[in-house]
mmCIF file of C-alpha atoms in Angstrom:
data_model
loop_
_atom_site.group_PDB
_atom_site.id
_atom_site.type_symbol
_atom_site.label_atom_id
_atom_site.label_comp_id
_atom_site.label_asym_id
_atom_site.label_seq_id
_atom_site.Cartn_x
_atom_site.Cartn_y
_atom_site.Cartn_z
ATOM 1 C CA MET A 373 19.010 -74.511 -124.911
ATOM 2 C CA LYS A 374 17.231 -75.962 -127.792
ATOM 3 C CA MET A 375 17.825 -79.372 -127.265
ATOM 4 C CA ILE A 376 17.174 -83.213 -128.850
ATOM 5 C CA LEU A 377 16.955 -85.738 -126.096
ATOM 6 C CA MET A 378 18.001 -89.177 -126.632
ATOM 7 C CA ALA A 379 14.819 -91.612 -126.813
ATOM 8 C CA VAL A 380 14.788 -94.228 -124.454
ATOM 9 C CA MET A 381 12.524 -97.286 -125.134
ATOM 10 C CA LEU A 382 10.994 -99.741 -123.309
ATOM 11 C CA CYS A 383 11.587 -103.656 -124.412
ATOM 12 C CA PHE A 384 8.668 -104.984 -126.066
ATOM 13 C CA SER A 385 8.276 -108.942 -127.054
ATOM 14 C CA SER A 386 7.320 -110.021 -130.755
ATOM 15 C CA ALA A 387 3.660 -110.421 -129.866
ATOM 16 C CA GLY A 388 3.830 -106.717 -128.751
ATOM 17 C CA VAL A 389 3.268 -107.789 -124.674
ATOM 18 C CA LEU A 390 5.209 -105.296 -122.681
ATOM 19 C CA ALA A 391 8.243 -107.037 -121.132
ATOM 20 C CA GLN A 392 8.064 -104.931 -117.971
ATOM 21 C CA THR A 393 11.439 -103.535 -118.453
ATOM 22 C CA VAL A 394 12.918 -100.004 -119.657
ATOM 23 C CA LYS A 395 16.403 -99.449 -120.516
ATOM 24 C CA THR A 396 17.983 -96.360 -119.639
ATOM 25 C CA SER A 397 21.666 -94.903 -119.079
ATOM 26 C CA LEU A 398 21.776 -96.974 -115.806
ATOM 27 C CA GLY A 399 21.102 -100.291 -117.582
ATOM 28 C CA THR A 400 17.837 -102.268 -117.903
ATOM 29 C CA LEU A 401 14.992 -101.021 -115.327
ATOM 30 C CA GLN A 402 11.798 -103.090 -114.433
ATOM 31 C CA VAL A 403 8.421 -101.319 -114.795
ATOM 32 C CA THR A 404 5.658 -102.543 -112.798
ATOM 33 C CA GLN A 405 1.664 -101.687 -113.066
ATOM 34 C CA LEU A 406 0.100 -100.493 -109.683
ATOM 35 C CA ALA A 407 -3.254 -99.638 -111.208
ATOM 36 C CA LYS A 408 -5.535 -99.580 -113.852
ATOM 37 C CA GLY A 409 -8.850 -98.425 -115.089
ATOM 38 C CA LEU A 410 -8.387 -94.813 -114.376
ATOM 39 C CA ASP A 411 -10.204 -92.065 -116.089
ATOM 40 C CA GLU A 412 -8.031 -88.727 -116.828
ATOM 41 C CA PRO A 413 -5.810 -89.265 -113.412
ATOM 42 C CA TRP A 414 -4.307 -86.166 -112.506
ATOM 43 C CA ALA A 415 -1.903 -86.724 -109.215
ATOM 44 C CA VAL A 416 -0.752 -89.735 -107.015
ATOM 45 C CA ALA A 417 0.326 -89.348 -103.477
ATOM 46 C CA ILE A 418 1.810 -92.388 -101.564
ATOM 47 C CA LEU A 419 0.697 -92.990 -97.833
ATOM 48 C CA PRO A 420 2.969 -94.257 -95.483
ATOM 49 C CA ASP A 421 1.665 -97.850 -95.008
ATOM 50 C CA GLY A 422 1.720 -98.554 -98.518
ATOM 51 C CA GLN A 423 -1.266 -97.351 -99.876
ATOM 52 C CA PHE A 424 -1.941 -94.495 -102.077
ATOM 53 C CA LEU A 425 -4.135 -91.779 -103.389
ATOM 54 C CA VAL A 426 -5.050 -91.007 -106.875
ATOM 55 C CA THR A 427 -7.271 -88.305 -108.266
ATOM 56 C CA GLU A 428 -9.166 -88.163 -111.522
ATOM 57 C CA ARG A 429 -9.629 -84.922 -113.277
ATOM 58 C CA LYS A 430 -13.598 -85.530 -113.121
ATOM 59 C CA GLY A 431 -13.752 -85.389 -109.293
ATOM 60 C CA ARG A 432 -13.170 -88.457 -107.870
ATOM 61 C CA LEU A 433 -10.362 -89.451 -105.551
ATOM 62 C CA TRP A 434 -9.673 -93.285 -104.741
ATOM 63 C CA LEU A 435 -7.672 -94.915 -101.835
ATOM 64 C CA PHE A 436 -5.744 -97.739 -103.033
ATOM 65 C CA ASP A 437 -5.204 -100.565 -100.839
ATOM 66 C CA GLY A 438 -1.662 -101.661 -102.199
ATOM 67 C CA LYS A 439 -3.240 -105.001 -102.736
ATOM 68 C CA GLY A 440 -5.590 -104.599 -105.915
ATOM 69 C CA GLY A 441 -8.364 -103.147 -104.143
ATOM 70 C CA LYS A 442 -9.716 -99.575 -104.350
ATOM 71 C CA THR A 443 -12.375 -97.543 -102.922
ATOM 72 C CA ARG A 444 -13.712 -94.188 -103.784
ATOM 73 C CA VAL A 445 -12.777 -91.431 -100.944
ATOM 74 C CA SER A 446 -15.984 -89.305 -100.089
ATOM 75 C CA GLY A 447 -15.900 -85.826 -98.748
ATOM 76 C CA VAL A 448 -14.357 -84.391 -101.809
ATOM 77 C CA PRO A 449 -15.017 -80.461 -102.645
ATOM 78 C CA LYS A 450 -17.297 -80.205 -105.477
ATOM 79 C CA VAL A 451 -15.184 -79.530 -108.424
ATOM 80 C CA TYR A 452 -15.684 -77.659 -111.846
ATOM 81 C CA ALA A 453 -14.976 -80.266 -114.217
ATOM 82 C CA LYS A 454 -15.043 -78.574 -117.635
ATOM 83 C CA GLY A 455 -12.156 -78.198 -119.975
ATOM 84 C CA GLN A 456 -8.705 -78.581 -118.349
ATOM 85 C CA GLY A 457 -10.515 -77.759 -114.843
ATOM 86 C CA GLY A 458 -11.480 -80.214 -112.013
ATOM 87 C CA LEU A 459 -9.870 -82.120 -109.425
ATOM 88 C CA LEU A 460 -6.282 -81.762 -110.048
ATOM 89 C CA ASP A 461 -3.307 -82.237 -107.327
ATOM 90 C CA VAL A 462 -3.324 -84.202 -103.774
ATOM 91 C CA VAL A 463 -0.413 -83.892 -101.505
ATOM 92 C CA LEU A 464 0.187 -85.279 -97.873
ATOM 93 C CA ALA A 465 1.077 -82.689 -95.421
ATOM 94 C CA ARG A 466 4.485 -83.323 -93.794
ATOM 95 C CA ASP A 467 3.166 -84.398 -90.506
ATOM 96 C CA PHE A 468 0.403 -86.329 -92.482
ATOM 97 C CA ALA A 469 1.351 -89.402 -89.805
ATOM 98 C CA GLN A 470 0.267 -87.391 -87.105
ATOM 99 C CA SER A 471 -2.521 -85.292 -88.627
ATOM 100 C CA GLY A 472 -3.890 -87.454 -91.047
ATOM 101 C CA GLU A 473 -3.948 -84.215 -93.433
ATOM 102 C CA LEU A 474 -3.672 -83.601 -97.001
ATOM 103 C CA PHE A 475 -4.170 -80.941 -99.349
ATOM 104 C CA LEU A 476 -6.091 -80.619 -102.609
ATOM 105 C CA THR A 477 -6.000 -78.132 -105.601
ATOM 106 C CA TYR A 478 -9.122 -77.940 -107.936
ATOM 107 C CA ALA A 479 -11.032 -75.703 -110.182
ATOM 108 C CA LYS A 480 -13.864 -74.018 -108.262
ATOM 109 C CA SER A 481 -16.787 -72.608 -109.627
ATOM 110 C CA GLN A 482 -17.159 -69.146 -108.853
ATOM 111 C CA SER A 483 -19.562 -65.911 -109.790
ATOM 112 C CA GLY A 484 -17.275 -64.904 -112.648
ATOM 113 C CA GLY A 485 -16.781 -68.489 -114.021
ATOM 114 C CA ALA A 486 -14.264 -71.073 -112.143
ATOM 115 C CA GLY A 487 -10.778 -70.208 -110.526
ATOM 116 C CA THR A 488 -8.267 -72.784 -108.877
ATOM 117 C CA ALA A 489 -8.552 -73.543 -105.093
ATOM 118 C CA LEU A 490 -6.842 -74.994 -102.461
ATOM 119 C CA ALA A 491 -8.423 -77.022 -99.654
ATOM 120 C CA VAL A 492 -7.166 -79.280 -96.746
ATOM 121 C CA ALA A 493 -8.827 -82.351 -94.929
ATOM 122 C CA ARG A 494 -7.971 -85.115 -92.701
ATOM 123 C CA LEU A 495 -8.089 -88.578 -94.375
ATOM 124 C CA ASP A 496 -10.282 -91.284 -92.162
ATOM 125 C CA GLY A 497 -8.449 -94.469 -93.984
ATOM 126 C CA GLN A 498 -11.148 -96.704 -92.230
ATOM 127 C CA ALA A 499 -14.360 -94.448 -93.732
ATOM 128 C CA ALA A 500 -12.562 -93.815 -96.953
ATOM 129 C CA ALA A 501 -13.507 -90.276 -96.135
ATOM 130 C CA LEU A 502 -12.066 -86.645 -96.217
ATOM 131 C CA ARG A 503 -12.908 -84.795 -92.840
ATOM 132 C CA ASP A 504 -12.999 -81.628 -91.691
ATOM 133 C CA VAL A 505 -12.562 -80.122 -94.926
ATOM 134 C CA ARG A 506 -11.455 -76.614 -95.212
ATOM 135 C CA LEU A 507 -11.098 -74.148 -97.898
ATOM 136 C CA LEU A 508 -7.770 -72.441 -97.687
ATOM 137 C CA PHE A 509 -7.522 -70.192 -100.861
ATOM 138 C CA GLU A 510 -9.175 -69.334 -104.191
ATOM 139 C CA MET A 511 -7.909 -67.457 -106.878
ATOM 140 C CA LYS A 512 -9.715 -63.930 -107.923
ATOM 141 C CA PRO A 513 -11.005 -63.281 -109.864
ATOM 142 C CA GLY A 514 -13.272 -65.865 -111.530
ATOM 143 C CA ASN A 515 -12.514 -66.384 -115.063
ATOM 144 C CA ARG A 516 -14.601 -67.937 -117.805
ATOM 145 C CA GLY A 517 -13.185 -70.647 -120.361
ATOM 146 C CA GLY A 518 -11.912 -74.011 -119.455
ATOM 147 C CA ARG A 519 -7.775 -73.243 -119.634
ATOM 148 C CA HIS A 520 -4.892 -73.152 -117.648
ATOM 149 C CA PHE A 521 -5.971 -73.732 -113.948
ATOM 150 C CA GLY A 522 -2.381 -75.040 -113.141
ATOM 151 C CA SER A 523 -1.807 -76.568 -110.636
ATOM 152 C CA ARG A 524 0.114 -78.162 -108.091
ATOM 153 C CA VAL A 525 0.325 -77.498 -104.678
ATOM 154 C CA VAL A 526 3.849 -77.902 -102.526
ATOM 155 C CA GLU A 527 4.687 -77.763 -98.844
ATOM 156 C CA ALA A 528 7.731 -75.710 -98.139
ATOM 157 C CA GLU A 529 9.799 -76.898 -94.989
ATOM 158 C CA ASP A 530 8.507 -74.055 -93.092
ATOM 159 C CA GLY A 531 5.001 -75.200 -93.490
ATOM 160 C CA THR A 532 3.774 -72.495 -95.962
ATOM 161 C CA LEU A 533 2.224 -73.717 -99.303
ATOM 162 C CA PHE A 534 2.947 -72.732 -102.797
ATOM 163 C CA VAL A 535 0.360 -73.072 -105.215
ATOM 164 C CA THR A 536 1.071 -72.611 -109.029
ATOM 165 C CA LEU A 537 -1.870 -70.721 -110.909
ATOM 166 C CA GLY A 538 -2.322 -70.530 -114.813
ATOM 167 C CA GLU A 539 -3.644 -67.344 -116.562
ATOM 168 C CA ARG A 540 -6.608 -68.705 -117.213
ATOM 169 C CA GLY A 541 -5.862 -68.288 -121.089
ATOM 170 C CA ASN A 542 -6.368 -64.099 -120.535
ATOM 171 C CA ARG A 543 -2.310 -63.589 -121.147
ATOM 172 C CA PRO A 544 -2.272 -59.967 -120.033
ATOM 173 C CA LEU A 545 -3.312 -60.787 -116.238
ATOM 174 C CA ALA A 546 -0.018 -62.695 -115.840
ATOM 175 C CA GLN A 547 1.641 -59.218 -115.237
ATOM 176 C CA ASP A 548 -1.144 -57.863 -113.413
ATOM 177 C CA LEU A 549 -0.763 -58.097 -109.541
ATOM 178 C CA SER A 550 -4.092 -57.034 -108.670
ATOM 179 C CA THR A 551 -5.338 -60.460 -109.874
ATOM 180 C CA HIS A 552 -3.847 -64.476 -109.271
ATOM 181 C CA ASN A 553 -3.759 -65.002 -112.928
ATOM 182 C CA GLY A 554 -0.274 -66.801 -114.030
ATOM 183 C CA THR A 555 0.971 -66.645 -110.586
ATOM 184 C CA VAL A 556 2.650 -68.785 -107.405
ATOM 185 C CA ILE A 557 1.214 -67.907 -104.525
ATOM 186 C CA ARG A 558 2.165 -68.501 -100.805
ATOM 187 C CA VAL A 559 -0.281 -69.147 -97.929
ATOM 188 C CA ALA A 560 0.272 -70.417 -94.447
ATOM 189 C CA ARG A 561 -1.241 -73.804 -93.655
ATOM 190 C CA THR A 562 -4.019 -71.807 -91.985
ATOM 191 C CA GLY A 563 -4.977 -70.262 -95.217
ATOM 192 C CA GLY A 564 -3.528 -66.918 -93.878
ATOM 193 C CA VAL A 565 -0.811 -64.523 -95.391
ATOM 194 C CA PRO A 566 2.883 -64.949 -94.595
ATOM 195 C CA LYS A 567 4.284 -61.641 -93.357
ATOM 196 C CA SER A 568 7.616 -62.542 -95.368
ATOM 197 C CA ASN A 569 5.378 -62.418 -98.902
ATOM 198 C CA PRO A 570 7.138 -59.954 -101.499
ATOM 199 C CA PHE A 571 4.074 -57.714 -102.214
ATOM 200 C CA ILE A 572 1.984 -57.814 -99.056
ATOM 201 C CA ASP A 573 2.869 -54.002 -98.410
ATOM 202 C CA THR A 574 2.391 -53.327 -102.567
ATOM 203 C CA LYS A 575 -0.627 -50.813 -103.291
ATOM 204 C CA GLY A 576 -3.304 -52.738 -105.418
ATOM 205 C CA ALA A 577 -1.377 -56.301 -105.526
ATOM 206 C CA LEU A 578 -2.814 -59.467 -104.099
ATOM 207 C CA PRO A 579 -0.752 -60.215 -100.885
ATOM 208 C CA GLU A 580 -0.813 -64.144 -101.619
ATOM 209 C CA ILE A 581 1.267 -63.905 -104.636
ATOM 210 C CA TRP A 582 4.930 -65.044 -104.492
ATOM 211 C CA SER A 583 5.965 -64.666 -108.100
ATOM 212 C CA TYR A 584 4.272 -63.968 -111.370
ATOM 213 C CA GLY A 585 4.640 -63.654 -115.190
ATOM 214 C CA HIS A 586 3.748 -67.362 -115.319
ATOM 215 C CA ARG A 587 1.603 -68.921 -118.416
ATOM 216 C CA ASN A 588 0.433 -72.717 -116.796
ATOM 217 C CA ALA A 589 2.685 -74.600 -114.508
ATOM 218 C CA GLN A 590 1.434 -77.859 -113.924
ATOM 219 C CA GLY A 591 4.425 -79.356 -112.171
ATOM 220 C CA ALA A 592 6.641 -77.910 -109.267
ATOM 221 C CA ALA A 593 8.855 -79.820 -106.695
ATOM 222 C CA LEU A 594 11.315 -78.665 -103.812
ATOM 223 C CA ASP A 595 15.226 -79.465 -104.187
ATOM 224 C CA LYS A 596 17.388 -80.769 -101.441
ATOM 225 C CA SER A 597 17.962 -77.204 -100.175
ATOM 226 C CA GLY A 598 14.432 -76.221 -100.124
ATOM 227 C CA GLN A 599 14.451 -74.157 -103.265
ATOM 228 C CA LEU A 600 10.924 -74.278 -105.181
ATOM 229 C CA TRP A 601 11.411 -75.469 -109.124
ATOM 230 C CA LEU A 602 8.435 -75.267 -111.636
ATOM 231 C CA VAL A 603 7.475 -76.496 -114.905
ATOM 232 C CA GLU A 604 5.345 -74.431 -117.172
ATOM 233 C CA HIS A 605 3.647 -74.619 -120.563
ATOM 234 C CA GLY A 606 4.845 -72.645 -123.263
ATOM 235 C CA ALA A 607 2.609 -72.057 -126.397
ATOM 236 C CA LYS A 608 4.165 -73.493 -129.645
ATOM 237 C CA GLY A 609 7.609 -74.165 -128.168
ATOM 238 C CA GLY A 610 9.135 -72.333 -125.039
ATOM 239 C CA ASP A 611 8.114 -74.563 -122.283
ATOM 240 C CA GLU A 612 10.231 -73.585 -119.118
ATOM 241 C CA VAL A 613 11.838 -74.871 -116.252
ATOM 242 C CA ASN A 614 12.332 -71.937 -113.776
ATOM 243 C CA ARG A 615 13.886 -72.037 -110.254
ATOM 244 C CA VAL A 616 11.139 -69.853 -108.673
ATOM 245 C CA GLU A 617 12.628 -66.686 -106.267
ATOM 246 C CA ARG A 618 10.700 -64.304 -104.204
ATOM 247 C CA GLY A 619 8.728 -61.526 -105.972
ATOM 248 C CA ALA A 620 10.109 -62.353 -109.246
ATOM 249 C CA ASN A 621 8.847 -61.744 -112.619
ATOM 250 C CA TYR A 622 8.830 -64.860 -115.100
ATOM 251 C CA GLY A 623 7.950 -62.829 -118.114
ATOM 252 C CA TRP A 624 5.011 -64.073 -119.630
ATOM 253 C CA PRO A 625 3.401 -62.509 -122.021
ATOM 254 C CA VAL A 626 6.144 -59.998 -122.618
ATOM 255 C CA ILE A 627 8.902 -62.636 -123.216
ATOM 256 C CA SER A 628 8.855 -66.259 -124.392
ATOM 257 C CA TYR A 629 10.989 -68.763 -126.485
ATOM 258 C CA GLY A 630 7.997 -69.868 -128.211
ATOM 259 C CA GLU A 631 5.527 -68.436 -130.650
ATOM 260 C CA HIS A 632 1.503 -68.559 -130.772
ATOM 261 C CA TYR A 633 -0.017 -71.276 -132.403
ATOM 262 C CA SER A 634 -0.600 -69.220 -135.231
ATOM 263 C CA GLY A 635 2.987 -68.728 -135.909
ATOM 264 C CA GLY A 636 2.662 -64.897 -134.838
ATOM 265 C CA LYS A 637 5.529 -63.598 -132.295
ATOM 266 C CA ILE A 638 4.791 -63.441 -128.591
ATOM 267 C CA GLY A 639 5.458 -60.269 -126.882
ATOM 268 C CA GLU A 640 8.549 -58.167 -127.200
ATOM 269 C CA GLY A 641 11.116 -61.514 -127.737
ATOM 270 C CA THR A 642 13.100 -63.712 -125.357
ATOM 271 C CA SER A 643 14.427 -61.575 -122.778
ATOM 272 C CA LYS A 644 13.904 -57.897 -121.124
ATOM 273 C CA ALA A 645 15.374 -56.090 -118.307
ATOM 274 C CA GLY A 646 13.750 -57.054 -114.850
ATOM 275 C CA MET A 647 12.690 -60.586 -116.282
ATOM 276 C CA GLU A 648 13.554 -63.714 -115.326
ATOM 277 C CA GLN A 649 15.303 -66.377 -117.851
ATOM 278 C CA PRO A 650 14.363 -69.882 -117.472
ATOM 279 C CA ASP A 651 16.946 -72.454 -116.154
ATOM 280 C CA PHE A 652 15.709 -74.811 -119.452
ATOM 281 C CA TYR A 653 13.458 -74.711 -122.061
ATOM 282 C CA TRP A 654 12.204 -77.048 -124.743
ATOM 283 C CA ASP A 655 11.625 -76.206 -128.546
ATOM 284 C CA PRO A 656 9.432 -77.800 -129.750
ATOM 285 C CA SER A 657 7.045 -77.828 -126.781
ATOM 286 C CA ILE A 658 6.898 -81.551 -124.811
ATOM 287 C CA ALA A 659 3.539 -80.042 -122.993
ATOM 288 C CA PRO A 660 5.030 -80.862 -119.449
ATOM 289 C CA SER A 661 3.266 -81.797 -116.458
ATOM 290 C CA GLY A 662 4.253 -83.410 -113.321
ATOM 291 C CA MET A 663 7.778 -83.020 -112.073
ATOM 292 C CA MET A 664 10.001 -84.578 -109.293
ATOM 293 C CA ILE A 665 13.308 -83.656 -108.199
ATOM 294 C CA TYR A 666 15.272 -86.957 -107.725
ATOM 295 C CA SER A 667 16.750 -87.476 -103.964
ATOM 296 C CA GLY A 668 16.467 -91.165 -103.380
ATOM 297 C CA GLN A 669 18.783 -94.183 -102.805
ATOM 298 C CA MET A 670 17.831 -96.623 -105.559
ATOM 299 C CA PHE A 671 19.153 -94.467 -108.327
ATOM 300 C CA SER A 672 21.636 -92.892 -106.782
ATOM 301 C CA GLU A 673 23.354 -91.652 -110.095
ATOM 302 C CA TRP A 674 20.380 -89.259 -110.675
ATOM 303 C CA LYS A 675 20.294 -87.579 -107.355
ATOM 304 C CA GLY A 676 19.523 -84.012 -107.982
ATOM 305 C CA ASP A 677 18.003 -84.587 -111.505
ATOM 306 C CA ILE A 678 14.754 -83.300 -112.345
ATOM 307 C CA PHE A 679 12.136 -85.333 -114.355
ATOM 308 C CA VAL A 680 9.279 -84.075 -115.953
ATOM 309 C CA GLY A 681 6.025 -86.100 -117.762
ATOM 310 C CA SER A 682 5.435 -85.153 -121.295
ATOM 311 C CA LEU A 683 1.674 -84.814 -122.183
ATOM 312 C CA LYS A 684 2.667 -84.087 -126.137
ATOM 313 C CA PHE A 685 5.382 -86.646 -126.922
ATOM 314 C CA ASP A 686 4.313 -89.281 -124.534
ATOM 315 C CA HIS A 687 8.005 -89.585 -122.353
ATOM 316 C CA ILE A 688 9.478 -88.791 -119.037
ATOM 317 C CA ALA A 689 12.180 -86.317 -119.831
ATOM 318 C CA ARG A 690 15.149 -86.286 -117.241
ATOM 319 C CA LEU A 691 17.256 -83.104 -116.879
ATOM 320 C CA ASP A 692 20.780 -83.492 -115.792
ATOM 321 C CA ARG A 693 21.236 -81.221 -113.256
ATOM 322 C CA SER A 694 24.800 -79.713 -112.060
ATOM 323 C CA GLY A 695 24.179 -77.091 -109.305
ATOM 324 C CA THR A 696 21.664 -74.697 -110.927
ATOM 325 C CA LYS A 697 22.395 -75.598 -114.232
ATOM 326 C CA LEU A 698 20.532 -78.085 -116.449
ATOM 327 C CA SER A 699 21.003 -79.981 -119.367
ATOM 328 C CA ALA A 700 18.995 -82.469 -121.522
ATOM 329 C CA GLY A 701 19.326 -86.340 -120.395
ATOM 330 C CA GLU A 702 17.473 -88.996 -121.788
ATOM 331 C CA GLN A 703 13.888 -89.868 -122.475
ATOM 332 C CA LEU A 704 11.967 -92.705 -120.767
ATOM 333 C CA LYS A 705 9.526 -93.562 -123.498
ATOM 334 C CA SER A 706 6.792 -96.288 -124.070
ATOM 335 C CA ARG A 707 3.388 -97.207 -124.788
ATOM 336 C CA GLU A 708 3.037 -97.095 -120.983
ATOM 337 C CA THR A 709 4.500 -93.264 -120.926
ATOM 338 C CA GLY A 710 1.536 -92.051 -122.835
ATOM 339 C CA ARG A 711 0.499 -88.686 -121.438
ATOM 340 C CA VAL A 712 2.518 -88.538 -118.176
ATOM 341 C CA ARG A 713 0.463 -86.364 -115.890
ATOM 342 C CA ASP A 714 2.314 -86.796 -112.673
ATOM 343 C CA ILE A 715 6.055 -88.209 -111.533
ATOM 344 C CA ARG A 716 6.363 -88.957 -107.601
ATOM 345 C CA GLN A 717 9.356 -90.690 -106.076
ATOM 346 C CA ALA A 718 8.337 -93.457 -103.343
ATOM 347 C CA PRO A 719 9.985 -93.881 -100.061
ATOM 348 C CA ASP A 720 11.930 -96.739 -101.259
ATOM 349 C CA GLY A 721 13.473 -94.483 -103.915
ATOM 350 C CA SER A 722 11.172 -96.049 -106.827
ATOM 351 C CA ILE A 723 9.934 -93.643 -109.545
ATOM 352 C CA TRP A 724 6.336 -93.963 -110.013
ATOM 353 C CA PHE A 725 4.009 -92.412 -112.851
ATOM 354 C CA LEU A 726 0.557 -91.728 -113.860
ATOM 355 C CA SER A 727 -0.229 -92.282 -117.847
ATOM 356 C CA VAL A 728 -3.600 -90.596 -118.700
ATOM 357 C CA ASP A 729 -3.397 -92.837 -122.189
ATOM 358 C CA ARG A 730 -2.892 -95.872 -120.217
ATOM 359 C CA GLY A 731 -5.426 -95.298 -117.410
ATOM 360 C CA GLY A 732 -2.923 -96.260 -115.109
ATOM 361 C CA LEU A 733 -0.204 -95.989 -112.339
ATOM 362 C CA PHE A 734 3.337 -97.409 -113.109
ATOM 363 C CA ARG A 735 6.552 -98.246 -110.769
ATOM 364 C CA ILE A 736 9.933 -98.063 -112.384
ATOM 365 C CA SER A 737 12.491 -99.783 -109.953
ATOM 366 C CA ARG A 738 15.910 -101.779 -110.011
#
């Protein structure tokens, strides 16, 4: 699975000015800047009326009107903005048009340090404010340090919520079901625990856990069938794309296709009975973040393909997908793709992405 992807470069004029096109396997596409001046943007959510929200890691949530104007949204929960912690994902509820509700993940101060939390709130667009903010979940226990918070939230078709949680730099805890570290958790929209969760009757296990053995998943998405996929950081090599199954163990830190940053061996090798194999992995590591599974009409040739942002090599990786089999596709790369943190599919089928280095939001279209 060690693959070298073909780079696809954006076109520049002789003066170094972006020509606002990208050459891809589908031909030349257009790139448009939608927002600029962002400070460590983390996630984008597109509203039904064409407005959009962007989170900044330091704790700011911005509402953009789609015409160049932006307003800071009040009522955001207090965040622990240290290291990799802060305000992270934002996702609209499936019934947002009726309920006005959205979900936020963020690093929350705790007695033992900080942990990833999930909240729900109602967006008051007129006042640019969050109302009725309610905490649905926070990981246990709190951990000191500023690494590996995750985190993405995905609403399943049945209304339950999946949240990816990093192991907070404490590797062994990813195999310990008495903690939330290094897991995907599943909760009801009320914050309760669904009775169908796999470890609800397991002595000593936390009932919210859906899967475990993860390192630090910063991308997650559902495919057309409703299957949850995620992308997670390896150490030095071994970034993984995983199809997440109920109750499954994904091996960290017992098995990995990477090595420690010191060059030392991780765990017991690349496989072990009872532990899942990745559907795809990168070596060397690309430092993957936002993830999107394409289902739109604008780029129908890419339906079902997986798009992943790279924080290390500054590109968007497209993985060809045939059923459950993934293979290397291409890289969309330019100065605009500097540290891609999030990727979303817009209602019209265009592809939006956030660049940390460029401090902006961009749209790829025909």
